[in-house]
Short mmCIF file of C-alpha atoms in Angstrom, two decimals:
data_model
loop_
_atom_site.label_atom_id
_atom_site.label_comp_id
_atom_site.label_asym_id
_atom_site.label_seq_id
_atom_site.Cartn_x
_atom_site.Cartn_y
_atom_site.Cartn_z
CA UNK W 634 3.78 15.22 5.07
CA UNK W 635 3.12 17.70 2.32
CA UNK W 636 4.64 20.57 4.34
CA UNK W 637 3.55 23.19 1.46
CA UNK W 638 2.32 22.13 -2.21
CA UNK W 639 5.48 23.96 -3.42
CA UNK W 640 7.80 21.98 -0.51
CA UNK W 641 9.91 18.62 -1.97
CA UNK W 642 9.76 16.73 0.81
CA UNK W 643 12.17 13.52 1.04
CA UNK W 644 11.39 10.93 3.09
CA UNK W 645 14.63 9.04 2.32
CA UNK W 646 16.58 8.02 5.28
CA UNK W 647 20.28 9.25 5.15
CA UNK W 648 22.09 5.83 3.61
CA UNK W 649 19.06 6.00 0.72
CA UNK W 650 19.36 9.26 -0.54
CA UNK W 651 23.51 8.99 -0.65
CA UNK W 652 22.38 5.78 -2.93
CA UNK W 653 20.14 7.51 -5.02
CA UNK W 654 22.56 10.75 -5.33
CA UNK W 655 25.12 8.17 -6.59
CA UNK W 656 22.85 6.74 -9.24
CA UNK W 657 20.40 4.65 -10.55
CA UNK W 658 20.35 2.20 -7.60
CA UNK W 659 20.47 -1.56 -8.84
CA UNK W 660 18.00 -3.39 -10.05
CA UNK W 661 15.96 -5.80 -7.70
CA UNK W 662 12.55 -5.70 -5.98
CA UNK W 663 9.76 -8.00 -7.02
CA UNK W 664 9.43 -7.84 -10.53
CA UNK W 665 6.04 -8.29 -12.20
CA UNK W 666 5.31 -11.67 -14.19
CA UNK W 667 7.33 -11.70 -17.77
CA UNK W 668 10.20 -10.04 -16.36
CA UNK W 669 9.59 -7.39 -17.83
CA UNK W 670 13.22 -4.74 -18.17
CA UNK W 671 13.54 -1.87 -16.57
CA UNK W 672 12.38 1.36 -18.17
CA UNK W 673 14.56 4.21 -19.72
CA UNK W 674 16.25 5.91 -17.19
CA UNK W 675 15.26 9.65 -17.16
CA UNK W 676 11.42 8.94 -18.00
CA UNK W 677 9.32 10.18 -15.34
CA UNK W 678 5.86 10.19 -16.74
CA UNK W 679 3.49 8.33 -14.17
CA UNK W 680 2.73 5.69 -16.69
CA UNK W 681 6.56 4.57 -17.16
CA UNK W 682 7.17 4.98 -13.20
CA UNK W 683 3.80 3.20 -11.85
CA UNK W 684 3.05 0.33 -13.77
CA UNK W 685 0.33 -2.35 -14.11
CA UNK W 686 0.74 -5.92 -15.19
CA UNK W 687 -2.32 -8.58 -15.14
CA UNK W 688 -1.67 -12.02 -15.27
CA UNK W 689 -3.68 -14.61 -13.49
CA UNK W 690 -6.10 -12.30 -12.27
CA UNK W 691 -3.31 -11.12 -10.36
CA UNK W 692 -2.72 -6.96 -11.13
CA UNK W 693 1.20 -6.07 -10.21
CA UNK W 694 1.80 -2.64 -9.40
CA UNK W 695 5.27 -1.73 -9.63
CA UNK W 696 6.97 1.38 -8.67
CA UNK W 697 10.20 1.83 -10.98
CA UNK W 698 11.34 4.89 -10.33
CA UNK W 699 14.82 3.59 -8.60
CA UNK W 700 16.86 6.21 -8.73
CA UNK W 701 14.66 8.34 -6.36
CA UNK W 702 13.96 5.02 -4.06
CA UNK W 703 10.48 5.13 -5.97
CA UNK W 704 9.31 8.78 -4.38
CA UNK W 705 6.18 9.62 -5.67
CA UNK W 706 5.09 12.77 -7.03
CA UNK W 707 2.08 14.04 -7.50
CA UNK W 708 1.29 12.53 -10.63
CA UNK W 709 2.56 9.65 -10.18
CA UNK W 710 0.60 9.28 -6.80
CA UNK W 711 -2.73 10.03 -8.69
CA UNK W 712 -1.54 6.79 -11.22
CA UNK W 713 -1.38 4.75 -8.70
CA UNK W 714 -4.15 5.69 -7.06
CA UNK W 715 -6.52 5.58 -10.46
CA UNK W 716 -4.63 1.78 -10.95
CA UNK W 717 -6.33 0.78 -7.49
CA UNK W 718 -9.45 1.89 -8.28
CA UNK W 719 -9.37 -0.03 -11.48
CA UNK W 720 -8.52 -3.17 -10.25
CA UNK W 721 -11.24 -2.70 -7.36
CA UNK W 722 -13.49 -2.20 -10.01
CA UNK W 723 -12.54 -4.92 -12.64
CA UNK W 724 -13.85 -8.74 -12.02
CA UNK W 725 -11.29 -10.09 -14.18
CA UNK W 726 -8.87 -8.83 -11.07
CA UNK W 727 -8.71 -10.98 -8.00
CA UNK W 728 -5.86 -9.91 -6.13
CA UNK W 729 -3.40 -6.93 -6.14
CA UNK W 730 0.26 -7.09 -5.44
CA UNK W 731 1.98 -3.94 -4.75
CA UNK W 732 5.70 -3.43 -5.08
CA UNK W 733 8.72 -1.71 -6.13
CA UNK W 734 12.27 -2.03 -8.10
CA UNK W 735 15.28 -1.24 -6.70
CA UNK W 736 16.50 -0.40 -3.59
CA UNK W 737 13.46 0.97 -2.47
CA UNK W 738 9.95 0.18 -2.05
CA UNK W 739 8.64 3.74 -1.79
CA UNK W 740 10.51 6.36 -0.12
CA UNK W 741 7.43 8.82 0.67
CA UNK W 742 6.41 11.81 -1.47
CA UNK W 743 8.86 13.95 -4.06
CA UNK W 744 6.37 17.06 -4.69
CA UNK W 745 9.57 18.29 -7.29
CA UNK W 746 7.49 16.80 -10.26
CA UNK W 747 3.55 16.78 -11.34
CA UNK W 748 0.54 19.09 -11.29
CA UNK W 749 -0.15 19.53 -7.90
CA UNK W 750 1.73 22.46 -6.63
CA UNK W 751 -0.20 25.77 -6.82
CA UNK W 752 2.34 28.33 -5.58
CA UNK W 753 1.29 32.00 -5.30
CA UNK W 754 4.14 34.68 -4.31
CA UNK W 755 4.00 37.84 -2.74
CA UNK W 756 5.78 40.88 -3.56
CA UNK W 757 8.66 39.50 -0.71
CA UNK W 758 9.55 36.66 -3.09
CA UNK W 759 8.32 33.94 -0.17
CA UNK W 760 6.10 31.36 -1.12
CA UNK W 761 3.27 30.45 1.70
CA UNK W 762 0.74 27.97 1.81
CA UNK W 763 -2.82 29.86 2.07
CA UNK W 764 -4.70 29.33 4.85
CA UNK W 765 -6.37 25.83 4.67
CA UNK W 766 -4.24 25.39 1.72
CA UNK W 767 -1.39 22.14 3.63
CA UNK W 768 -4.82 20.38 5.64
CA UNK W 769 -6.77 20.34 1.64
CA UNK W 770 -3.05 19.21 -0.30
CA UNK W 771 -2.59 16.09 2.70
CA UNK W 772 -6.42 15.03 2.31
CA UNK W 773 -6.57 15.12 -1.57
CA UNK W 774 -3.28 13.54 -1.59
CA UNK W 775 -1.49 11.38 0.84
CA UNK W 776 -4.92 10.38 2.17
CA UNK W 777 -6.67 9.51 -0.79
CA UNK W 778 -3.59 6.76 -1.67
CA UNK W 779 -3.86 5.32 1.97
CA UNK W 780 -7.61 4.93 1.12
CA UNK W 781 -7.04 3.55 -2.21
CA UNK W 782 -6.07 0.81 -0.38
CA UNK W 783 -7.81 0.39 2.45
CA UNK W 784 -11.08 0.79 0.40
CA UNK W 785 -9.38 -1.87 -2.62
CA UNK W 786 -12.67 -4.36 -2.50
CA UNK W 787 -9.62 -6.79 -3.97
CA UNK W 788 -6.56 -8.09 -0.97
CA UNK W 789 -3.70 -5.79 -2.04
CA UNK W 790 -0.58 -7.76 -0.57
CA UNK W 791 2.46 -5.22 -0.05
CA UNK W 792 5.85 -7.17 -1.28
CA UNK W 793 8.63 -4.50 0.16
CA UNK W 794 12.14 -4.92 -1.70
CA UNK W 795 13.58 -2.10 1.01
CA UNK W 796 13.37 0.92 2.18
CA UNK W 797 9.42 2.50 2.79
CA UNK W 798 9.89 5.87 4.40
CA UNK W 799 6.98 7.75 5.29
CA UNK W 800 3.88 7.91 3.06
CA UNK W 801 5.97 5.06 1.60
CA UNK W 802 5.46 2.97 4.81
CA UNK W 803 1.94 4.21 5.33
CA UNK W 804 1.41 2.84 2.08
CA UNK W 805 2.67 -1.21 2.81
CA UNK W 806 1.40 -1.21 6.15
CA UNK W 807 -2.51 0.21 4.73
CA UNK W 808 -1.88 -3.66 2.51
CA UNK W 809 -3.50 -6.64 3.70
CA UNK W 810 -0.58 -8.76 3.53
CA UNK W 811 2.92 -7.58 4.13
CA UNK W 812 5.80 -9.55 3.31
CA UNK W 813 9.70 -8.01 3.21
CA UNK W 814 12.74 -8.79 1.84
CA UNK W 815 15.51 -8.97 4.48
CA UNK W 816 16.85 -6.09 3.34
CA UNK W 817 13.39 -3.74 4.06
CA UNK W 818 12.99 -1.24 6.46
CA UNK W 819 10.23 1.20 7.52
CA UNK W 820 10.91 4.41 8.71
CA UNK W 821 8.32 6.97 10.12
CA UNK W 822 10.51 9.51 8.87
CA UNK W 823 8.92 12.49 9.76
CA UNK W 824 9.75 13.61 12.91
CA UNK W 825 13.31 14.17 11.04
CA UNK W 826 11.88 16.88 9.51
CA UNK W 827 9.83 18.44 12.50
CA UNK W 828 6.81 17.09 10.71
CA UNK W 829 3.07 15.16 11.83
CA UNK W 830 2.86 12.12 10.68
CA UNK W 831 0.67 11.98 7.74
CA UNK W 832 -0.88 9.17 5.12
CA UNK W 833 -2.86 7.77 7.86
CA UNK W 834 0.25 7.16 9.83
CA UNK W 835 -1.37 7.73 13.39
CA UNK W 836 -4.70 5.77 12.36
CA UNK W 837 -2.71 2.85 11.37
CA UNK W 838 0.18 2.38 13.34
CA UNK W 839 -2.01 2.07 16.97
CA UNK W 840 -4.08 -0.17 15.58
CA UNK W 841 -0.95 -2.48 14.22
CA UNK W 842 1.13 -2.37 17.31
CA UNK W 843 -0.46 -0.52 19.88
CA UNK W 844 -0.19 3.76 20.89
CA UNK W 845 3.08 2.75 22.61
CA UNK W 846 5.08 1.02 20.26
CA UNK W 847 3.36 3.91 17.56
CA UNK W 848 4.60 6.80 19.46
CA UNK W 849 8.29 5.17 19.90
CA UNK W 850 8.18 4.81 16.23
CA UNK W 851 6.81 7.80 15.18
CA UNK W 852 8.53 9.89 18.39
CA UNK W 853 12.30 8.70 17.01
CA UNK W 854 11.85 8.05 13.37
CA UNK W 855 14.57 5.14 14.05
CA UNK W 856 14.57 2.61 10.86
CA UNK W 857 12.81 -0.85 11.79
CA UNK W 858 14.59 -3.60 10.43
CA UNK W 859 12.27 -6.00 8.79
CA UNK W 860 12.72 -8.58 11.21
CA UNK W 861 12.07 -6.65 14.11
CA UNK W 862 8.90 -5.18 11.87
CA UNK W 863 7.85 -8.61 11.23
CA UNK W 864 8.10 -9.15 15.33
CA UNK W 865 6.01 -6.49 16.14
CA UNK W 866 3.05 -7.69 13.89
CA UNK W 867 3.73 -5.22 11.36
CA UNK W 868 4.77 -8.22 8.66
CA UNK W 869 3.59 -11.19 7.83
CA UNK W 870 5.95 -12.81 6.38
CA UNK W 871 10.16 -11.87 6.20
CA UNK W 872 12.13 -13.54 3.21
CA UNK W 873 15.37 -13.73 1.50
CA UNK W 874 15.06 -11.15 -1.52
CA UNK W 875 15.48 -13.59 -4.06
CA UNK W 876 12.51 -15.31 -2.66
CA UNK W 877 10.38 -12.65 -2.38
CA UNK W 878 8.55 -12.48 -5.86
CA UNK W 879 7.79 -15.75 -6.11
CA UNK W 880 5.85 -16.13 -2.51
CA UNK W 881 4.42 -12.51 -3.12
CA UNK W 882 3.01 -14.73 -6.36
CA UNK W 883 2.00 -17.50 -4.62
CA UNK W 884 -0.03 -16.23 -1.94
CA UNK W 885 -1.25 -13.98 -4.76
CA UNK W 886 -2.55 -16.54 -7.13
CA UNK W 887 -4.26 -18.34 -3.82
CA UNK W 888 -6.09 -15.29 -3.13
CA UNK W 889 -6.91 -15.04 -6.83
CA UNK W 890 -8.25 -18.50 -7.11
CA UNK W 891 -10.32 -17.55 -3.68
CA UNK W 892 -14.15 -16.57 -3.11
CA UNK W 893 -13.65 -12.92 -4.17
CA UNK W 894 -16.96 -11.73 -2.63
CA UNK W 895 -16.33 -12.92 0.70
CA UNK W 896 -12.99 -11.81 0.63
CA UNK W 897 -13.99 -8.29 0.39
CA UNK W 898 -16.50 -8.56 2.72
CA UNK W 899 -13.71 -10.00 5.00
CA UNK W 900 -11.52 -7.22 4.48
CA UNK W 901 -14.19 -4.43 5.32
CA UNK W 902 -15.45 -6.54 8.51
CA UNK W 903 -11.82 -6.19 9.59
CA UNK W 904 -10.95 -2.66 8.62
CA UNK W 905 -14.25 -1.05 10.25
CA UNK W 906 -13.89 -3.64 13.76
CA UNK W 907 -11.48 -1.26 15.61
CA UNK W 908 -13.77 1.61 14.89
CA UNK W 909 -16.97 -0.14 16.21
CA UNK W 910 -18.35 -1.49 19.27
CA UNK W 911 -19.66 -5.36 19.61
CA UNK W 912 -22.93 -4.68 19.08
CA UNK W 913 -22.34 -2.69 15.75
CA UNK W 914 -19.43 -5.72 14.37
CA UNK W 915 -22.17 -8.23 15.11
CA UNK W 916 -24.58 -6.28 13.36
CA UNK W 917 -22.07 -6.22 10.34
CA UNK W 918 -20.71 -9.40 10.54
CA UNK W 919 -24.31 -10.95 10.43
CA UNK W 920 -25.33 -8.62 7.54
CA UNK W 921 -21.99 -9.44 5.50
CA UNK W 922 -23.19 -13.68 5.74
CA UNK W 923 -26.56 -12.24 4.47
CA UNK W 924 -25.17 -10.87 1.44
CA UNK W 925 -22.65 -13.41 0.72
CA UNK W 926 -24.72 -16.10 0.82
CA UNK W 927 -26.21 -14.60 -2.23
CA UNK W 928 -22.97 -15.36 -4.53
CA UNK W 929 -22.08 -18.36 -6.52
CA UNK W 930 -18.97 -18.79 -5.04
CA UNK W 931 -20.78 -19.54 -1.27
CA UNK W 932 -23.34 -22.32 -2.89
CA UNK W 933 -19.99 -23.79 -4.55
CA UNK W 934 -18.25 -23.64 -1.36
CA UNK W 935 -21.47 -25.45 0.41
CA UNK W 936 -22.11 -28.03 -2.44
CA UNK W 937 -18.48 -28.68 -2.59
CA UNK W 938 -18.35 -29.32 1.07
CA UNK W 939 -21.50 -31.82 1.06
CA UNK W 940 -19.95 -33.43 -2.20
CA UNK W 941 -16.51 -33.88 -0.27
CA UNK W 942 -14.43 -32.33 -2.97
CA UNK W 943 -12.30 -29.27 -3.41
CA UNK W 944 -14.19 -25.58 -4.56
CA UNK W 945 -13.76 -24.15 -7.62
CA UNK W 946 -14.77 -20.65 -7.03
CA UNK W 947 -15.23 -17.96 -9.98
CA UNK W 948 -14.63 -14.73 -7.76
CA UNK W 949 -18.60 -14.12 -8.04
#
């Protein structure tokens, strides 16, 4: 949680941040297609630390900001969440694969950088938060990225190299897909720092695994393996970390070669079903046919079937 605009939170668990203190930590992750090196150490700037690479109709987002477990600042948060928007916006993008270099996948919100702090002092010397002023900086901020994802009309699949502390964990868990390198953990750091969970953190995690299991997680801030993660229905999928870029790939490019429409429609059927009753999902569900029937890729997918040969949808 954004304690304060003017607060640097860390949501690193203990082990990360003596990594990070030590140095850049090394490289590994899911890199994007083409490889491409990592970036200069030392540059910050949102577009060098959240980056986009489209191949395929597959947009990688990639977090490279290692040395700081890929903490987010402000800036850097608004990137990515402008990047999301684009690719729910652009046809040419079918599918969105999230991910990070280094030891970490994202370990929750460094408010030390960027534009969003607006500190006022009095004549004490203490800086404090205006009434109103934490509520507004965790709904324009953390929020907005958990929504950025949630709302993605594309399947955003979450490929965790490691650690995803707060906001950072919000952030996988809000992606349709998970999958985690052995190495990965998520850690719902917050009650470390005497905080509320925040990001959508107790929205999601009762719906995932139950107000139970949520409150142990969120009550303790222990760090959950991967495996036992991927137990609890939190991950879909657990792999060696040198396998983990190429299935985050291939399930990619199977979602990209999919019937985009009804994908999306999918996804918003599922997201809204814990938040209606049976009546109102039946409604929905019935309306969402409606409109998809209206799409190229359903009369391919219904001529294909009668013809007895495999789709070739277009994503329209």
């Amino acid at each position: 949680m954004t304690s304060s605009p003017h607060e640097t939170r860390d949501d690193t668990p203990p082990a990360g941040r003596a990594a990070a203190l030590g140095g850049a930590a090394r490289a590994g992750g899911a890199p994007p297609p083409g490889g491409r090196p990592a970036r200069e150490a030392g540059d910050d700037s949102p577009e060098a630390v959240v980056t986009c690479t489209t191949e395929d109709a597959v947009a990688w987002l990639t977090l490279d900001r290692p040395h700081a477990l890929n903490a987010l600042t402000w800036d850097q948060r608004e990137r990515l969440i402008g990047l999301l928007a684009d690719a729910s916006a652009d046809d040419a993008v079918r599918a969105v694969v999230l991910t990070g270099r280094g030891r970490g996948f994202c370990a929750g919100a460094d408010l030390r950088g960027g534009s969003g702090s607006n500190s006022s002092s009095g004549s004490t010397g203490r800086t404090e938060p205006a009434a109103g002023q934490v509520a507004r900086t965790v709904e324009r901020g953390a929020q907005r990225l958990i929504a950025a994802v949630l709302d993605c009309d594309k399947p955003v699949i979450a490929a965790v190299n490691g650690t995803a502390a707060g906001i950072g964990a919000h952030l996988a868990l809000a992606c349709d897909l998970v999958l985690a390198a052995e190495e990965a953990a998520f850690v719902e750091v917050f009650v470390r720092r005497g905080l509320v969970p925040d990001g959508g953190g107790a929205y999601l995690l009762p719906r995932l695994v139950g107000p139970q299991r949520a409150k142990e997680l969120m009550f303790f801030g222990d760090s959950l393996p991967a495996a036992e993660a991927a137990r609890l229905g939190l991950v879909n999928r657990v792999l060696p970390a040198g396998e983990l870029a190429g299935t985050a790939r291939d399930w990619a490019q199977r979602l990209a070669t999919g019937p985009t429409r009804a994908l999306a429609l999918t996804k918003r059927l599922v997201n809204a079903s814990l938040d209606t009753d049976r009546s109102a999902a039946f409604a929905a569900e019935a309306w969402a046919q409606e409109i998809n029937m209206t799409t190229r890729d359903a009369r391919e997918g219904v001529a294909s079937f009668a013809q007895r040969r495999s789709p070739v949808f277009e994503g329209r």
